[in-house]
PDB file of C-alpha atoms in Angstrom:
ATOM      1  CA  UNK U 800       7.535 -10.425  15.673  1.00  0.00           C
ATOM      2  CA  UNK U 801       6.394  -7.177  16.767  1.00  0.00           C
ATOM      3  CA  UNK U 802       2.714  -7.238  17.966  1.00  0.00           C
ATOM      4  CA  UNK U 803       0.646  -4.524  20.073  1.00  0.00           C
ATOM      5  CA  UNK U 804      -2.487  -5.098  21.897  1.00  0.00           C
ATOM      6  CA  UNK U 805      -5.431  -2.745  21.248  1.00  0.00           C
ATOM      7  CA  UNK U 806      -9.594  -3.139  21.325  1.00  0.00           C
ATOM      8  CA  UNK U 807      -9.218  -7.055  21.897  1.00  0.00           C
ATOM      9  CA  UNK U 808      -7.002  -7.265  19.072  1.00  0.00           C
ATOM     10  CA  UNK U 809      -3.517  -8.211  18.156  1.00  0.00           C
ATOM     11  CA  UNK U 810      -1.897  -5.369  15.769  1.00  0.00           C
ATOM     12  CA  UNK U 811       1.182  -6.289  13.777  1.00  0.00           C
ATOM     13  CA  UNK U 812       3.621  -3.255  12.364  1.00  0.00           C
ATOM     14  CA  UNK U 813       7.083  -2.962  11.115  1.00  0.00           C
ATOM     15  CA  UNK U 814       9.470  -0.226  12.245  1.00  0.00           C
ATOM     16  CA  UNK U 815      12.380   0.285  10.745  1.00  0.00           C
ATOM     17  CA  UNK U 816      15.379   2.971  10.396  1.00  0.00           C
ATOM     18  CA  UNK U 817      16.057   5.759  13.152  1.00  0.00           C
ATOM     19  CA  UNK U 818      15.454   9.559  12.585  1.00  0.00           C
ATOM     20  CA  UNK U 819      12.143  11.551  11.715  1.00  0.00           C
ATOM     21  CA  UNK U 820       8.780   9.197  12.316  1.00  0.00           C
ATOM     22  CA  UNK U 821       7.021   8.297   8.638  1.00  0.00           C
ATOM     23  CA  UNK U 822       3.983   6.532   9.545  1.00  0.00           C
ATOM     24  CA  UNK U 823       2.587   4.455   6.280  1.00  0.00           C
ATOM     25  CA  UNK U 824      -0.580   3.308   5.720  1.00  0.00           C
ATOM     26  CA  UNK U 825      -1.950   1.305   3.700  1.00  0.00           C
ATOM     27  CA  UNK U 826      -4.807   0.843   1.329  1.00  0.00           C
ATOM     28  CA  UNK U 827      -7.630  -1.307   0.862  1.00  0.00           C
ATOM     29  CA  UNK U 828      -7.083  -5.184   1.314  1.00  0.00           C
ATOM     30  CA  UNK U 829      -3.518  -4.437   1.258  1.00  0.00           C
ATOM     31  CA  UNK U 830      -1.375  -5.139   4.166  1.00  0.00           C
ATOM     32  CA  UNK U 831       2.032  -3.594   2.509  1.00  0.00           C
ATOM     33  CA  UNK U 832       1.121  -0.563  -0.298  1.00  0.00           C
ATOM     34  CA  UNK U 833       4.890   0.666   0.334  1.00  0.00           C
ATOM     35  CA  UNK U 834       7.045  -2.081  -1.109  1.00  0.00           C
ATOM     36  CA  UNK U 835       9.422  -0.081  -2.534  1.00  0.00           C
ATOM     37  CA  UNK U 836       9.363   2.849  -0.373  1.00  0.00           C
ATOM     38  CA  UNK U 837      10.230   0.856   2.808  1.00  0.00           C
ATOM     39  CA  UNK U 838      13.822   0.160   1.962  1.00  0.00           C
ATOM     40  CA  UNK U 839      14.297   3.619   0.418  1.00  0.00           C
ATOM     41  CA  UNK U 840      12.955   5.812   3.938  1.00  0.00           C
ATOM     42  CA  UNK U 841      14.528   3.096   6.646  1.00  0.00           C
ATOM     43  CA  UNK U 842      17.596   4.333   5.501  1.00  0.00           C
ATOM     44  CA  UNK U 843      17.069   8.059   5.868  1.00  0.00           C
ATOM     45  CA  UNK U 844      14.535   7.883   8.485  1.00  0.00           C
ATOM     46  CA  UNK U 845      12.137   5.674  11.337  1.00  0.00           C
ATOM     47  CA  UNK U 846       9.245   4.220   8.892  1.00  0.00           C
ATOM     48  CA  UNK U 847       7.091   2.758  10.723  1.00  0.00           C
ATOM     49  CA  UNK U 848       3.972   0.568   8.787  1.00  0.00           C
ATOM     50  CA  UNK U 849       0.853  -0.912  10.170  1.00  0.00           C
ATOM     51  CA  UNK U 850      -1.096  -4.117   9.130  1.00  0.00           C
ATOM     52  CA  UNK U 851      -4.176  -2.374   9.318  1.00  0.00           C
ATOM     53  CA  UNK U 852      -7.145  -4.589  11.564  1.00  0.00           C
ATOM     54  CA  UNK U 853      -8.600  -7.264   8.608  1.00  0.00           C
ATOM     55  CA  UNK U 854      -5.327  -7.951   6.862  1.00  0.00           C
ATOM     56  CA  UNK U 855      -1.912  -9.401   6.726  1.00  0.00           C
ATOM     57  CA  UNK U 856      -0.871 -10.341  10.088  1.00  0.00           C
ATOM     58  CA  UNK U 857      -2.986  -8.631  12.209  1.00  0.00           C
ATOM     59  CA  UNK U 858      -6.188  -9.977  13.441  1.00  0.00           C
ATOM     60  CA  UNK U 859      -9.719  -9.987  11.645  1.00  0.00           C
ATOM     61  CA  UNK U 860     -12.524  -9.943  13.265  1.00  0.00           C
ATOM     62  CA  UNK U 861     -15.539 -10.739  11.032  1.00  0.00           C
ATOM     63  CA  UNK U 862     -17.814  -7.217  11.319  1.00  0.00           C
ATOM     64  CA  UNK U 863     -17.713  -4.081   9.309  1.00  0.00           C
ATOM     65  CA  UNK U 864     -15.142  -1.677  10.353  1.00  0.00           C
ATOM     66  CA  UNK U 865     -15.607   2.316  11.279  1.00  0.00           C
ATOM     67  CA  UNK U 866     -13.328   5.087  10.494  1.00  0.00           C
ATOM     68  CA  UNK U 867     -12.812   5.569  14.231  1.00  0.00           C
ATOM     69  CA  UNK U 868     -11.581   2.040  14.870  1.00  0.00           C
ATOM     70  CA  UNK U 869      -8.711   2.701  12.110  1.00  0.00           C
ATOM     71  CA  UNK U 870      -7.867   5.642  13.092  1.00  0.00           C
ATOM     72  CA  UNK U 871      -7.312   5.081  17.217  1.00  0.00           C
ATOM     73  CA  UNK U 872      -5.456   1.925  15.796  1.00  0.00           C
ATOM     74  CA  UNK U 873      -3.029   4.562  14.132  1.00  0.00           C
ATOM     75  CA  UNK U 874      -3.278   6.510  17.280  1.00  0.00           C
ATOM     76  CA  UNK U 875      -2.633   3.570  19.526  1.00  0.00           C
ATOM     77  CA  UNK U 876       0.663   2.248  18.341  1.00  0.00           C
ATOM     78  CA  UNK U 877       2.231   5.526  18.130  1.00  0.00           C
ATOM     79  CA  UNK U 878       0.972   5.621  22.027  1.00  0.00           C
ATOM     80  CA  UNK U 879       2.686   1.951  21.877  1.00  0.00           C
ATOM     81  CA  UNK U 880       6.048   3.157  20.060  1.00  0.00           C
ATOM     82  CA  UNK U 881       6.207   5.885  22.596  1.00  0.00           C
ATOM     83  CA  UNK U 882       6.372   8.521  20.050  1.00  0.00           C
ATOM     84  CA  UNK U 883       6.044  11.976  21.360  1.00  0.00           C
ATOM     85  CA  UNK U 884       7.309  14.167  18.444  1.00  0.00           C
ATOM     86  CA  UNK U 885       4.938  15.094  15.327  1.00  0.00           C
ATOM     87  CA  UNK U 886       5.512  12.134  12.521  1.00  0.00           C
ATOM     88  CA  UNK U 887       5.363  12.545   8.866  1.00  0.00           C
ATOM     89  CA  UNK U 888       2.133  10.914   7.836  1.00  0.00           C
ATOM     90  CA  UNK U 889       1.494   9.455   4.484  1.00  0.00           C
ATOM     91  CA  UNK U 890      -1.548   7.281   3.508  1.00  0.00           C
ATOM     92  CA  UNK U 891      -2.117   5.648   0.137  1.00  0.00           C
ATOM     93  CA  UNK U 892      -5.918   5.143  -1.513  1.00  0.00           C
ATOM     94  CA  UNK U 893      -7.824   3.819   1.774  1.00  0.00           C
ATOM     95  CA  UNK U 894      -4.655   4.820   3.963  1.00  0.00           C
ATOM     96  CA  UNK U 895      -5.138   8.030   2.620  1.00  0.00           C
ATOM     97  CA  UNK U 896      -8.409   8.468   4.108  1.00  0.00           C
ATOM     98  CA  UNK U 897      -7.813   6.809   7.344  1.00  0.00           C
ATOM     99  CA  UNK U 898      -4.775   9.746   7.276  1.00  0.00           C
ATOM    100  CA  UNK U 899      -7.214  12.586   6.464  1.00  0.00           C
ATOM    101  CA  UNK U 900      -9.332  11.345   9.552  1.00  0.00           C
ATOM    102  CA  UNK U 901      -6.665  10.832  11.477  1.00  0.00           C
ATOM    103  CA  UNK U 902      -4.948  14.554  10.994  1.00  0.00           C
ATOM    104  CA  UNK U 903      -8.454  16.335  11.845  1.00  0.00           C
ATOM    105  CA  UNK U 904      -8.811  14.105  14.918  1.00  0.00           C
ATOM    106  CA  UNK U 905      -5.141  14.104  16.146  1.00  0.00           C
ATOM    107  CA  UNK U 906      -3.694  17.457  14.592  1.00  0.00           C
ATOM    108  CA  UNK U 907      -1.330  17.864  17.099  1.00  0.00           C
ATOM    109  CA  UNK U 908       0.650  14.192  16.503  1.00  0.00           C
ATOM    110  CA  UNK U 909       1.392  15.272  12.707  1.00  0.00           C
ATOM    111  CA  UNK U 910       3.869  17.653  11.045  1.00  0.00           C
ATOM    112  CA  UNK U 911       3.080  16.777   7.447  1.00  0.00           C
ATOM    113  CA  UNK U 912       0.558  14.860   5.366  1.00  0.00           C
ATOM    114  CA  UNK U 913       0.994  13.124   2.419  1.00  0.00           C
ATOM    115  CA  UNK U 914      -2.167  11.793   0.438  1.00  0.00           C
ATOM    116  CA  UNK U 915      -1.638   9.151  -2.870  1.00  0.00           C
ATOM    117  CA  UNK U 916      -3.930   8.178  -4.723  1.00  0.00           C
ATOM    118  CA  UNK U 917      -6.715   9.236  -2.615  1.00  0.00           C
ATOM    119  CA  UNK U 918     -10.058  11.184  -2.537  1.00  0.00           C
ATOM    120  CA  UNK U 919     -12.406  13.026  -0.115  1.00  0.00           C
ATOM    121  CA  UNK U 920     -15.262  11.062  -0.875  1.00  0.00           C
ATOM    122  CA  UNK U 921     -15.444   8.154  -2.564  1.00  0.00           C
ATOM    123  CA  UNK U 922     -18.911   6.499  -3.615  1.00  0.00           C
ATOM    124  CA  UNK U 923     -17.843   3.223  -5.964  1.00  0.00           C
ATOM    125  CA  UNK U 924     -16.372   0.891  -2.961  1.00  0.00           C
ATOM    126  CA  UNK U 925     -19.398  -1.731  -3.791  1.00  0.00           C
ATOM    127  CA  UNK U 926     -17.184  -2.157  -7.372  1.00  0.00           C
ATOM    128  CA  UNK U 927     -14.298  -3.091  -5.419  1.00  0.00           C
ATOM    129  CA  UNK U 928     -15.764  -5.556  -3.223  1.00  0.00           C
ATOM    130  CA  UNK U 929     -17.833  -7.061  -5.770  1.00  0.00           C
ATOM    131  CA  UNK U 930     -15.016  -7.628  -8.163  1.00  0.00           C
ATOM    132  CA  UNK U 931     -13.840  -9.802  -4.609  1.00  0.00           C
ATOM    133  CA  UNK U 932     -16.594 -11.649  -5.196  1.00  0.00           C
ATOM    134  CA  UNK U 933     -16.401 -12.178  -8.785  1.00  0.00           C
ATOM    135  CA  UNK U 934     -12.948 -13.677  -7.815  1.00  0.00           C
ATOM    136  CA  UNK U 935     -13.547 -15.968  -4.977  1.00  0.00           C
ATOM    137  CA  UNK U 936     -13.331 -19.410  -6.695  1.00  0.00           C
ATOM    138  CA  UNK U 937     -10.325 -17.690  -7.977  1.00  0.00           C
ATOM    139  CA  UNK U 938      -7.110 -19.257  -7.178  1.00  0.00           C
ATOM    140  CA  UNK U 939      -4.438 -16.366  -5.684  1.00  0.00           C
ATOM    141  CA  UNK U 940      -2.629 -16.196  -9.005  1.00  0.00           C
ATOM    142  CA  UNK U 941      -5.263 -15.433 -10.927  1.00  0.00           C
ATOM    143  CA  UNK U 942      -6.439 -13.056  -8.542  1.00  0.00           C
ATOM    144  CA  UNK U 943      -3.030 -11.584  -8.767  1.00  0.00           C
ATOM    145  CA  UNK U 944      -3.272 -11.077 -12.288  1.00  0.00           C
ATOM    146  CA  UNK U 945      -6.404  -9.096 -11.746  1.00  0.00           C
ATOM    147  CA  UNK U 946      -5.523  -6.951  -9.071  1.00  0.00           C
ATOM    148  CA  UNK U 947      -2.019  -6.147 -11.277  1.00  0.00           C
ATOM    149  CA  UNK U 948      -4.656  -4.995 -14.417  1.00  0.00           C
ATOM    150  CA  UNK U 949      -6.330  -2.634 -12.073  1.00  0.00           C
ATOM    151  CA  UNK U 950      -3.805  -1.166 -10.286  1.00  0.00           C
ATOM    152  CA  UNK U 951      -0.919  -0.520 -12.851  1.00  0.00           C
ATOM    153  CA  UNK U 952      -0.827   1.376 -16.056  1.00  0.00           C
ATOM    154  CA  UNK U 953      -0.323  -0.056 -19.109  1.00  0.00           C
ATOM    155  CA  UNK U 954       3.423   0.765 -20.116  1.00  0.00           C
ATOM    156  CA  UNK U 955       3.838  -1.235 -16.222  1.00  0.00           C
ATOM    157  CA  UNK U 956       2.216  -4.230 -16.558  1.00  0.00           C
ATOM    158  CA  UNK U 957       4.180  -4.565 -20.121  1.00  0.00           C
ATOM    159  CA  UNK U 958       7.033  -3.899 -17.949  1.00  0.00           C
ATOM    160  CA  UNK U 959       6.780  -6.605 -15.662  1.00  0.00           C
ATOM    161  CA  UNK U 960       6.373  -9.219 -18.347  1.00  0.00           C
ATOM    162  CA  UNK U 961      10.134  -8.769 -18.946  1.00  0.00           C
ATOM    163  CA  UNK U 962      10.949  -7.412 -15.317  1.00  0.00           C
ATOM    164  CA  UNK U 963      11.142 -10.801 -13.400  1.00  0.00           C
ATOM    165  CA  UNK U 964      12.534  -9.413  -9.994  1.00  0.00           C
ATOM    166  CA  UNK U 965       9.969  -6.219  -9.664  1.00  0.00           C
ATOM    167  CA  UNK U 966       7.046  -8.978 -10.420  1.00  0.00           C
ATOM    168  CA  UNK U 967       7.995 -11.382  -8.313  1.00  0.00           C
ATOM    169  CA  UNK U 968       8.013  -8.962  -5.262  1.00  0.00           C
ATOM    170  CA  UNK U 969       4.740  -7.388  -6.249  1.00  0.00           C
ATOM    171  CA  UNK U 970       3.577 -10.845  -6.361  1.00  0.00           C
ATOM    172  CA  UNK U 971       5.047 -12.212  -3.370  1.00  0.00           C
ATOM    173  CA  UNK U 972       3.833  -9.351  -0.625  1.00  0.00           C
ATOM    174  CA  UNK U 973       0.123 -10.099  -2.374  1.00  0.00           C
ATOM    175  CA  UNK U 974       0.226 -14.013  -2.233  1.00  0.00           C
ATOM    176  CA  UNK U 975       1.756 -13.430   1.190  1.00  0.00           C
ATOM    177  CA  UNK U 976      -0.780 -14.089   4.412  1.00  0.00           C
ATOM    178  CA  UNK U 977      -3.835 -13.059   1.627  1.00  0.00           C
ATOM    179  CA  UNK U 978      -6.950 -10.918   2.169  1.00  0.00           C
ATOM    180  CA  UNK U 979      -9.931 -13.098   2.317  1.00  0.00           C
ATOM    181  CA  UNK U 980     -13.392 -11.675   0.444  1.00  0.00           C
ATOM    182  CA  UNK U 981     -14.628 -11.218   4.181  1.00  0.00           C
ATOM    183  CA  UNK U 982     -12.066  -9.124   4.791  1.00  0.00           C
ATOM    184  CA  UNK U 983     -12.732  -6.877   1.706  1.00  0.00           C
ATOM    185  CA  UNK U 984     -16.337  -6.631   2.756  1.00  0.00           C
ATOM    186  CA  UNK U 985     -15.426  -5.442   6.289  1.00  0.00           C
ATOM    187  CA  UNK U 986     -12.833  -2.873   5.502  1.00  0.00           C
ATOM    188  CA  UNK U 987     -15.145  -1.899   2.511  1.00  0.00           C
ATOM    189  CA  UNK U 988     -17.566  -0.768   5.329  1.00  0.00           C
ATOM    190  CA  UNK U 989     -15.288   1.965   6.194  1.00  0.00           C
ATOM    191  CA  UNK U 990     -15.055   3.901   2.589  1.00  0.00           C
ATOM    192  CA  UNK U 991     -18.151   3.576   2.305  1.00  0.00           C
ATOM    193  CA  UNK U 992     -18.855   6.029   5.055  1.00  0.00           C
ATOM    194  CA  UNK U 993     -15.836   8.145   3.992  1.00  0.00           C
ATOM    195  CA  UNK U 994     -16.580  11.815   3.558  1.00  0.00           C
ATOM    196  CA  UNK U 995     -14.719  14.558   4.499  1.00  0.00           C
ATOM    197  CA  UNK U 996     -15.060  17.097   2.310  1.00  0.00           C
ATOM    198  CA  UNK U 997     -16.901  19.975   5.084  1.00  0.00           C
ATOM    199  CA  UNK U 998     -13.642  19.579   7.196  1.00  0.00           C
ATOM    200  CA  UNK U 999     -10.343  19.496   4.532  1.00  0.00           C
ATOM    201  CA  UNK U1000     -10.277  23.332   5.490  1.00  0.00           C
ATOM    202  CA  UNK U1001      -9.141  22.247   9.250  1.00  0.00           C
ATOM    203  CA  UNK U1002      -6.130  20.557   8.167  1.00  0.00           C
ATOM    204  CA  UNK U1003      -3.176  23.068   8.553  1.00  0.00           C
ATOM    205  CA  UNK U1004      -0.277  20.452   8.300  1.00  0.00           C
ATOM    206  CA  UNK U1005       1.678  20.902   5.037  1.00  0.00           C
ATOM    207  CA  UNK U1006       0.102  18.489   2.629  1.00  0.00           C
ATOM    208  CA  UNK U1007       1.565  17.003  -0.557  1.00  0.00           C
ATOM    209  CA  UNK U1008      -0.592  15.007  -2.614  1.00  0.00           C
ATOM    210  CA  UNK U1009      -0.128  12.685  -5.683  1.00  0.00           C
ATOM    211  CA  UNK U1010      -2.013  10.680  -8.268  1.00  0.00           C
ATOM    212  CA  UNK U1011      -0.863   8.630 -10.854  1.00  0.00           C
ATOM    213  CA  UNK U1012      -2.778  10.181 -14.415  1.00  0.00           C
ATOM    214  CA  UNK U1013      -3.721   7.058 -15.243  1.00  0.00           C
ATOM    215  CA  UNK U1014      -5.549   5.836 -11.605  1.00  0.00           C
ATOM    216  CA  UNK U1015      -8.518   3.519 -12.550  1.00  0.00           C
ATOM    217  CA  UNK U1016      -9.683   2.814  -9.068  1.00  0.00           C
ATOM    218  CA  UNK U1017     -10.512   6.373  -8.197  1.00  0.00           C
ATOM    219  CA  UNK U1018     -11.634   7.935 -11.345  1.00  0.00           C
ATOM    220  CA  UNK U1019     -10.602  11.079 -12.365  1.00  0.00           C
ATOM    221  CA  UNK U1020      -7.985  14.071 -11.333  1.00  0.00           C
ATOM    222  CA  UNK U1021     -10.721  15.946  -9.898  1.00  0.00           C
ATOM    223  CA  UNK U1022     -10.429  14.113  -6.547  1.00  0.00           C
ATOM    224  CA  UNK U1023      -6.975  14.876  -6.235  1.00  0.00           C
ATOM    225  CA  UNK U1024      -7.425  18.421  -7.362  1.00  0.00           C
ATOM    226  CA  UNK U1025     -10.714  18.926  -4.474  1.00  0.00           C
ATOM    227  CA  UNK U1026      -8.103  17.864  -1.834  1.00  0.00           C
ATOM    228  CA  UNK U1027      -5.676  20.577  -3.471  1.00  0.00           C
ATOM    229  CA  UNK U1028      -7.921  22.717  -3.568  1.00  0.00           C
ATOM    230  CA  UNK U1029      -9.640  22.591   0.493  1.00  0.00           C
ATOM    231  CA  UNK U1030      -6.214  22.278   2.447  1.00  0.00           C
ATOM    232  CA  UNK U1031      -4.986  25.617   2.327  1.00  0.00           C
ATOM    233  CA  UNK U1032      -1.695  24.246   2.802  1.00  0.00           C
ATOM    234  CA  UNK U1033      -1.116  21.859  -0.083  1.00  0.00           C
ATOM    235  CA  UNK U1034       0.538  21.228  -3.130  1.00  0.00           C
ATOM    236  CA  UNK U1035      -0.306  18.390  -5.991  1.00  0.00           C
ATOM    237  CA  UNK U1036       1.425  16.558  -8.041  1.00  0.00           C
ATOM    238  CA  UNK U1037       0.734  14.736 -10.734  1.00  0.00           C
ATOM    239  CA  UNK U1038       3.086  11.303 -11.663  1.00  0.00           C
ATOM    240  CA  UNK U1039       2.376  10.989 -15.376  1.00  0.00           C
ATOM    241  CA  UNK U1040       1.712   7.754 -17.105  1.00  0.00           C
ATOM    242  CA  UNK U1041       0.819   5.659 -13.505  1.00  0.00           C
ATOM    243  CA  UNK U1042      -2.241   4.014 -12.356  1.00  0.00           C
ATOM    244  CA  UNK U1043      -3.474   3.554  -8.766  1.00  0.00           C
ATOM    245  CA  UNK U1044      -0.563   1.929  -7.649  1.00  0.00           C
ATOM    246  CA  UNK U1045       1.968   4.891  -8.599  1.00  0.00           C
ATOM    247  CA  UNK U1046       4.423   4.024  -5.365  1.00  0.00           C
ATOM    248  CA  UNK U1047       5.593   1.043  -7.496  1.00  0.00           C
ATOM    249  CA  UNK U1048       5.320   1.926 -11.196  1.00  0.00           C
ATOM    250  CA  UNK U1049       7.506   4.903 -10.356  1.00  0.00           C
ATOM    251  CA  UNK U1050       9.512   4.628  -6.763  1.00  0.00           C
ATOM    252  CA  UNK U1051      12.662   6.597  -7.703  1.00  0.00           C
ATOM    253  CA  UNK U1052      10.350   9.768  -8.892  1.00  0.00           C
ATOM    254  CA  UNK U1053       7.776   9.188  -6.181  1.00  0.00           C
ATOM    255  CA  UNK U1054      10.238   8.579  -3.055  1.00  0.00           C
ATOM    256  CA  UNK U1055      12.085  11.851  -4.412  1.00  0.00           C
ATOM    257  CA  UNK U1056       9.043  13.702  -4.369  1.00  0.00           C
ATOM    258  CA  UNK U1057       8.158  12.599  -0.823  1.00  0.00           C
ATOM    259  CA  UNK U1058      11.670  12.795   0.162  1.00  0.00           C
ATOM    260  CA  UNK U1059      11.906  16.407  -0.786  1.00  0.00           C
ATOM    261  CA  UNK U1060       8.957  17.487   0.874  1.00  0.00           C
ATOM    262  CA  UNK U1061       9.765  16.534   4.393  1.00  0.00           C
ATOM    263  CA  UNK U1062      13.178  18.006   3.832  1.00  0.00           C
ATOM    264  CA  UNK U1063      10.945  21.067   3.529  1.00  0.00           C
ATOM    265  CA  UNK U1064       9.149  20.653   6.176  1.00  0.00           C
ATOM    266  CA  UNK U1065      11.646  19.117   9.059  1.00  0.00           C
ATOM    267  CA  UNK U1066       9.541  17.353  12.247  1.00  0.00           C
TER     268      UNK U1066
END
């Protein structure tokens, strides 16, 4: 199983396909956000996806995490992967602001940016970690449940009542090597400190960001529509009838959309 070393730590990622980099990232207490976008971009290009530091299989130390350590662990298997063209970035909720870090720190390693579900600032991360806590005697189906009322819209979750495969996946990659409440509270120390709203006018890289209408987890379209708004280069759009977790209520549209835009914009 592929494993890199970096700050005392043992780093797991998946790479997949040949072509154009796509680096994924993921989001908050999730080790996989990309479920159905992985089999969709290996085919078309090189995706590579790390288990951020605190979940999946990676290691997790117990002690709040920084911005900087996420980022130069983004920086550091790229350096690992030997990857010396620009890659496609494209970060999802928390991954999306590791990505916005990431681009104004390393803007010469990136030809485009993609930001889901995502925000400049965010100031409510003590809900989600103390809905973690709520849930601890919880047992990971229940827990499942929980996390599937939060995320998805409401036309989805009917959805997967019927759609057996599509739940079973979703449900699998969560139950799957689990994030512990620790864990929550650790990465939770880096959106807390999340702000980069003085800075979004540095980023140069064609951006294309997208929010589901419906998002519950980061309230409102204005966040999407700030990031629009401060990176001059940057289009939004808007996936109608999805929650937070867009990338899986509506792959076909959503892979399209990303798909398109790096046709665009070729590394």
């Amino acid at each position: 199983m592929p494993y890199f070393k970096h700050d005392g730590l043992d780093l797991y990622y998946i790479t997949e396909g040949e072509g154009e980099p796509l680096l994924l990232i993921s989001g908050l207490g999730s080790k996989n956000s990309w479920v159905f976008q992985l089999p969709y971009f290996s085919k078309r290009m090189r995706v590579i996806l790390l288990h951020n530091r605190g979940v999946g299989r990676s290691s997790r130390p117990d002690y709040p995490y920084t911005m900087t350590m996420y980022i130069d662990d983004v920086k550091a298997l790229l350096d690992h992967l030997k990857i010396k063209e620009k890659v496609h970035l494209c970060g999802i909720s928390m991954g999306g602001m590791i990505a916005q870090h990431y681009v104004l720190k390393y803007p010469e390693t990136v030809k485009t940016l993609i930001l889901c579900a995502t925000t400049a600032y965010h100031e409510e991360v003590s809900n989600v970690v103390n809905s973690q806590k709520e849930l601890e005697n919880s047992t990971l189906e229940q827990k499942f449940k929980v996390r599937v009322a939060a995320l998805y819209s409401r036309p989805f979750r009917k959805k997967l009542k019927t759609e057996d495969q599509i739940y079973e996946i979703l449900k699998n990659n969560f139950m799957e090597d689990p994030t512990r409440l620790q864990d929550y509270v650790n990465q939770g120390a880096t959106v807390g400190d999340h702000d980069t709203r003085d800075q979004l006018s540095k980023i140069t890289q064609p951006t294309l960001i997208l929010v589901g209408n419906e998002d519950r987890i980061i309230l409102g379209l204005h966040h999407s529509e700030l990031l629009n708004e401060r990176i001059p280069n940057s289009t939004l759009e808007i996936i109608e009838k999805t929650g937070h977790g867009f990338v899986s209520e509506k792959p076909e549209k959503v892979n399209k959309l990303i798909m398109d835009f790096i046709h665009k914009n070729p590394s």
